[in-house]
Coordinates of C-alpha atoms in Angstrom, one line a residue:
M44 CA 0.0 0.0 0.0
P45 CA 1.3 3.5 -0.7
S46 CA 2.5 5.6 2.2
Q47 CA -0.2 7.6 3.9
P48 CA -0.2 11.4 3.3
S49 CA 0.4 13.5 6.4
Q50 CA -1.7 16.2 8.0
P51 CA -5.1 14.5 8.4
F52 CA -6.4 17.5 10.4
R53 CA -5.7 20.3 8.0
G54 CA -7.8 21.8 5.1
L55 CA -11.1 20.3 3.8
S56 CA -12.2 17.0 5.2
A57 CA -15.0 15.4 3.2
F58 CA -17.6 13.3 5.1
P59 CA -19.5 11.0 2.7
I60 CA -22.7 9.0 3.4
T61 CA -22.1 5.4 4.0
P62 CA -24.5 3.7 1.5
A63 CA -26.3 0.9 3.1
D64 CA -29.6 -1.0 2.6
A65 CA -32.6 -1.2 4.9
Q66 CA -30.9 -4.0 6.8
G67 CA -27.8 -2.0 7.4
R68 CA -25.6 -3.8 5.0
V69 CA -23.0 -1.5 3.5
D70 CA -22.8 -1.2 -0.3
D71 CA -19.0 -1.6 -0.8
A72 CA -19.2 -0.8 -4.6
L73 CA -21.1 2.5 -4.2
L74 CA -18.9 3.5 -1.2
G75 CA -15.9 2.9 -3.4
R76 CA -17.3 5.2 -6.1
L77 CA -18.0 7.9 -3.6
L78 CA -14.5 7.7 -2.3
E79 CA -12.9 7.6 -5.7
N80 CA -14.7 10.9 -6.5
L81 CA -13.2 12.5 -3.4
C82 CA -9.7 11.2 -4.2
D83 CA -10.0 12.6 -7.7
A84 CA -11.0 16.0 -6.3
E85 CA -8.0 15.9 -4.0
V86 CA -9.7 16.7 -0.8
A87 CA -7.3 17.1 2.2
S88 CA -8.8 14.1 4.0
I89 CA -11.9 11.8 4.0
G90 CA -14.0 11.4 7.1
L91 CA -15.4 7.9 7.1
L92 CA -18.2 6.9 9.4
G93 CA -19.0 10.3 10.7
S94 CA -22.5 11.4 11.7
T95 CA -23.5 11.6 8.0
G96 CA -21.8 8.3 7.6
I97 CA -24.5 6.8 9.8
Y98 CA -22.0 5.1 12.1
A99 CA -24.5 5.0 14.9
F100 CA -26.9 3.0 12.9
L101 CA -24.4 0.3 11.7
S102 CA -23.3 -2.9 13.4
L103 CA -19.7 -3.2 14.5
D104 CA -19.2 -5.8 11.7
E105 CA -20.6 -3.5 9.0
R106 CA -18.4 -0.6 10.3
R107 CA -15.4 -2.8 10.1
R108 CA -16.3 -3.9 6.6
A109 CA -16.8 -0.2 5.6
V110 CA -13.3 0.6 6.9
E111 CA -11.7 -2.2 5.0
A112 CA -13.6 -1.3 1.7
A113 CA -12.6 2.4 2.2
V114 CA -8.9 1.6 2.8
E115 CA -8.9 -0.5 -0.4
A116 CA -10.7 2.2 -2.5
V117 CA -8.6 5.1 -1.3
G118 CA -5.3 3.2 -1.6
G119 CA -3.3 5.7 0.6
R120 CA -4.0 8.6 -1.8
V121 CA -5.8 10.7 0.8
P122 CA -5.7 10.5 4.6
L123 CA -8.6 8.4 5.9
L124 CA -10.1 9.6 9.2
V125 CA -12.3 6.9 10.7
G126 CA -15.1 7.5 13.2
I127 CA -14.9 5.1 16.1
G128 CA -17.6 6.4 18.5
A129 CA -19.5 3.7 20.5
L130 CA -21.6 3.5 23.6
R131 CA -19.1 1.2 25.3
T132 CA -15.4 2.0 25.7
D133 CA -14.3 -1.6 24.9
H134 CA -16.2 -1.3 21.6
A135 CA -14.5 2.0 20.7
I136 CA -11.2 0.4 21.6
E137 CA -12.0 -2.6 19.3
L138 CA -12.9 -0.2 16.5
A139 CA -9.7 1.9 17.0
R140 CA -7.5 -1.2 16.8
H141 CA -9.3 -2.5 13.7
A142 CA -9.0 0.9 11.9
E143 CA -5.3 1.0 12.6
T144 CA -4.7 -2.6 11.5
A145 CA -6.8 -2.0 8.3
G146 CA -4.7 1.0 7.3
A147 CA -6.6 4.1 8.4
S148 CA -4.7 7.3 8.9
A149 CA -6.4 8.8 11.9
L150 CA -9.4 8.4 14.3
L151 CA -12.4 10.5 15.2
L152 CA -14.1 9.9 18.5
A153 CA -17.4 11.2 19.8
P154 CA -18.5 10.5 23.4
M155 CA -21.7 8.6 22.6
S156 CA -23.8 7.8 25.6
Y157 CA -27.4 7.2 26.7
T158 CA -26.6 8.2 30.3
P159 CA -25.3 11.8 30.5
L160 CA -21.5 11.6 31.1
T161 CA -19.4 13.6 33.5
E162 CA -16.1 15.2 32.4
D163 CA -14.1 12.6 34.3
E164 CA -16.0 9.8 32.6
V165 CA -15.3 11.4 29.2
F166 CA -11.6 11.9 30.0
E167 CA -11.2 8.2 31.0
H168 CA -13.1 7.1 27.9
Y169 CA -10.7 9.0 25.7
R170 CA -7.6 8.0 27.7
S171 CA -8.5 4.4 27.3
V172 CA -9.3 4.6 23.6
A173 CA -6.3 6.9 22.7
G174 CA -4.0 4.5 24.5
S175 CA -5.1 1.5 22.5
S176 CA -3.9 2.8 19.1
G177 CA -0.9 4.7 17.8
L178 CA -3.1 6.6 15.3
P179 CA -3.6 10.3 15.8
L180 CA -7.0 11.1 17.2
C181 CA -9.5 13.9 16.8
V182 CA -11.9 14.8 19.6
Y183 CA -15.4 15.1 18.2
N184 CA -17.3 17.8 20.1
N185 CA -20.8 17.3 18.8
P186 CA -23.3 18.2 21.5
G187 CA -26.2 18.2 19.0
T188 CA -26.0 14.4 18.9
T189 CA -24.1 13.4 22.0
H190 CA -25.6 15.9 24.4
F191 CA -22.2 16.5 25.9
T192 CA -20.2 19.7 25.5
F193 CA -16.5 19.8 26.0
S194 CA -15.2 22.6 28.2
S195 CA -11.9 24.2 27.2
E196 CA -10.5 22.8 30.5
L197 CA -11.4 19.2 29.5
L198 CA -9.9 19.7 26.0
A199 CA -6.7 21.0 27.6
R200 CA -6.6 17.8 29.7
L201 CA -7.2 15.6 26.7
A202 CA -4.5 17.4 24.7
Q203 CA -1.9 16.1 27.1
L204 CA -2.6 12.6 25.8
P205 CA 0.1 11.8 23.2
T206 CA -2.1 10.7 20.3
I207 CA -4.9 13.4 20.7
Q208 CA -3.9 16.0 18.1
A209 CA -7.1 17.8 17.0
V210 CA -10.7 18.8 17.9
K211 CA -13.7 19.0 15.6
M212 CA -15.9 21.8 17.1
P213 CA -19.5 22.9 16.5
L214 CA -20.0 26.5 15.4
P215 CA -19.8 28.7 18.5
A216 CA -22.9 30.4 19.9
G217 CA -22.4 33.8 21.5
E218 CA -18.8 34.1 20.6
T219 CA -17.0 35.1 17.4
L220 CA -14.8 32.6 15.6
E221 CA -12.1 35.2 15.4
N222 CA -12.0 35.1 19.2
A223 CA -12.8 31.4 19.8
I224 CA -10.1 29.9 17.5
P225 CA -7.0 31.6 18.9
L226 CA -8.1 31.1 22.5
L227 CA -8.8 27.4 22.0
R228 CA -5.6 26.9 20.1
E229 CA -3.6 28.6 22.9
R230 CA -5.3 26.6 25.6
T231 CA -5.0 23.2 24.0
G232 CA -2.4 23.3 21.3
L233 CA -4.7 21.1 19.2
A234 CA -5.5 21.6 15.5
I235 CA -8.9 23.4 15.5
G236 CA -11.5 22.4 13.0
Y237 CA -15.3 23.0 12.7
S238 CA -18.4 21.4 11.2
G239 CA -21.8 22.8 10.3
D240 CA -21.4 23.6 6.6
W241 CA -23.2 26.9 6.7
G242 CA -20.3 28.2 8.9
M243 CA -17.6 27.0 6.5
A244 CA -16.8 30.4 5.0
D245 CA -16.7 32.2 8.4
A246 CA -14.6 29.5 10.0
M247 CA -11.9 29.3 7.3
L248 CA -11.7 33.0 7.0
A249 CA -11.2 33.2 10.7
G250 CA -8.2 30.9 10.5
A251 CA -9.6 27.4 11.4
D252 CA -7.1 24.6 10.6
A253 CA -9.7 22.4 9.1
F254 CA -13.3 22.2 8.1
Y255 CA -15.2 18.9 8.3
S256 CA -17.8 19.2 5.5
V257 CA -20.9 17.1 4.8
L258 CA -21.6 18.5 1.4
A259 CA -18.0 17.9 0.3
G260 CA -18.7 14.2 0.7
L261 CA -20.8 14.3 -2.5
L262 CA -19.8 17.6 -4.1
P263 CA -16.2 18.2 -3.2
R264 CA -15.1 20.5 -6.0
P265 CA -17.3 23.5 -5.3
V266 CA -16.6 23.2 -1.6
I267 CA -12.8 23.0 -2.3
A268 CA -13.0 26.2 -4.3
L269 CA -14.6 28.0 -1.3
V270 CA -12.2 26.6 1.2
E271 CA -9.1 27.5 -0.9
A272 CA -10.3 31.0 -1.4
A273 CA -10.8 31.4 2.4
K274 CA -7.4 29.9 3.1
R275 CA -5.9 32.6 0.7
G276 CA -7.7 35.3 2.7
D277 CA -9.7 36.2 -0.3
E278 CA -12.9 37.3 1.5
E279 CA -14.6 38.7 -1.6
T280 CA -14.3 35.5 -3.6
T281 CA -15.2 33.4 -0.5
R282 CA -18.4 35.3 0.0
Q283 CA -19.3 35.1 -3.6
L284 CA -18.9 31.3 -3.6
D285 CA -20.7 30.9 -0.4
H286 CA -23.7 32.9 -1.7
A287 CA -24.5 30.1 -4.1
F288 CA -24.7 27.7 -1.2
L289 CA -27.0 29.7 1.0
P290 CA -30.3 28.1 -0.1
L291 CA -28.7 24.7 0.5
W292 CA -27.4 25.7 3.9
D293 CA -31.0 26.8 4.8
C294 CA -32.1 23.3 3.9
F295 CA -29.4 21.7 6.0
K296 CA -30.6 23.8 9.0
T297 CA -34.3 23.1 8.3
Y298 CA -34.3 19.4 7.6
G299 CA -30.9 18.2 8.9
S300 CA -27.9 17.6 6.7
L301 CA -28.3 13.8 6.7
R302 CA -31.8 13.9 5.2
V303 CA -30.7 16.4 2.6
M304 CA -27.8 14.4 1.6
Y305 CA -30.0 11.4 0.7
V306 CA -31.9 13.7 -1.7
L307 CA -28.6 14.8 -3.3
L308 CA -27.4 11.2 -3.6
S309 CA -30.5 10.4 -5.7
R310 CA -30.3 13.6 -7.7
L311 CA -26.7 12.9 -8.7
G312 CA -27.7 9.5 -9.9
L313 CA -25.5 7.7 -7.3
G314 CA -28.2 5.6 -5.7
R315 CA -31.6 5.6 -4.2
F316 CA -30.8 4.6 -0.7
E317 CA -33.1 5.8 2.1
P318 CA -31.9 7.0 5.5
P319 CA -31.9 4.4 8.2
R320 CA -35.1 4.0 10.2
P321 CA -36.5 5.6 12.2
I322 CA -35.3 8.5 10.0
L323 CA -37.8 9.0 7.2
P324 CA -37.0 10.4 3.7
L325 CA -38.1 14.0 3.0
G326 CA -41.5 14.5 1.5
T327 CA -42.3 15.8 -1.9
E328 CA -42.3 19.5 -1.0
A329 CA -39.1 19.3 1.0
R330 CA -37.4 17.4 -1.7
A331 CA -38.4 20.0 -4.3
R332 CA -36.9 22.7 -2.1
V333 CA -33.6 20.8 -1.7
L334 CA -33.4 20.2 -5.4
A335 CA -34.0 23.9 -6.2
A336 CA -31.4 24.8 -3.7
L337 CA -28.9 22.5 -5.4
D338 CA -29.2 24.2 -8.8
P339 CA -27.1 27.3 -8.0
V340 CA -24.3 25.0 -6.9
L341 CA -24.4 22.7 -9.9
N342 CA -24.7 25.6 -12.3
R343 CA -21.7 27.6 -11.1

């Protein structure tokens, strides 16, 4: 296998859907086609089995199979960042070790739990998982799904663990990115990345190290153009490019990015998979709104 590229926590990280049938069986062939598109577009990294990658809905066996298929498809051309979040620490450890053995480049860990976790519990969870693998690990701060918010103090503690090198943050509320990024970088020393595609332009213009994008998982090239303009500090071009995405960002916020991405998957002729139950496909009116919002992006 070719040597893995470095810097998995810099630039645009594209998070594709993991195509699976109603029984949760991963479609290896379609996954391979999605990943080939991302490699051809030269995204900075690929985020496999993120929230949009429906990791929480797949069995451990199917997640392992997806990793193996992805490693084969990518072939070391792009860093592969694998989500290993699990309710149980031992399961997360098992997934981390498998990802490393399979040939992944880095790990992404969210603190999944049914019972609300304390900061000490989260620290011990990360300490155990991070110590089980030599791969660099990104902390996934995603309170919208985990209902746990990392304090800067906890992130600073976690940053002392040798393999923890980055954090994937939600867009801040009540604080500007221009203030949040340097403070967090100073307190933790971690690479600072964000998710929430509608904040991509602001985050990259403010100096984020990485952006973890859902839309880039299907449409990498227009998203790359936006990110590259922001990295150059070209605010005028960045805002112009972002303007075409605004109707789609509104759909993300209204319907949830996962539901929207299944509409886009069908529109691009890549498959007709439905989201995993109990999530339902969008209805006719919502689908029409999503498709209309996609036109300005495809027609640029």
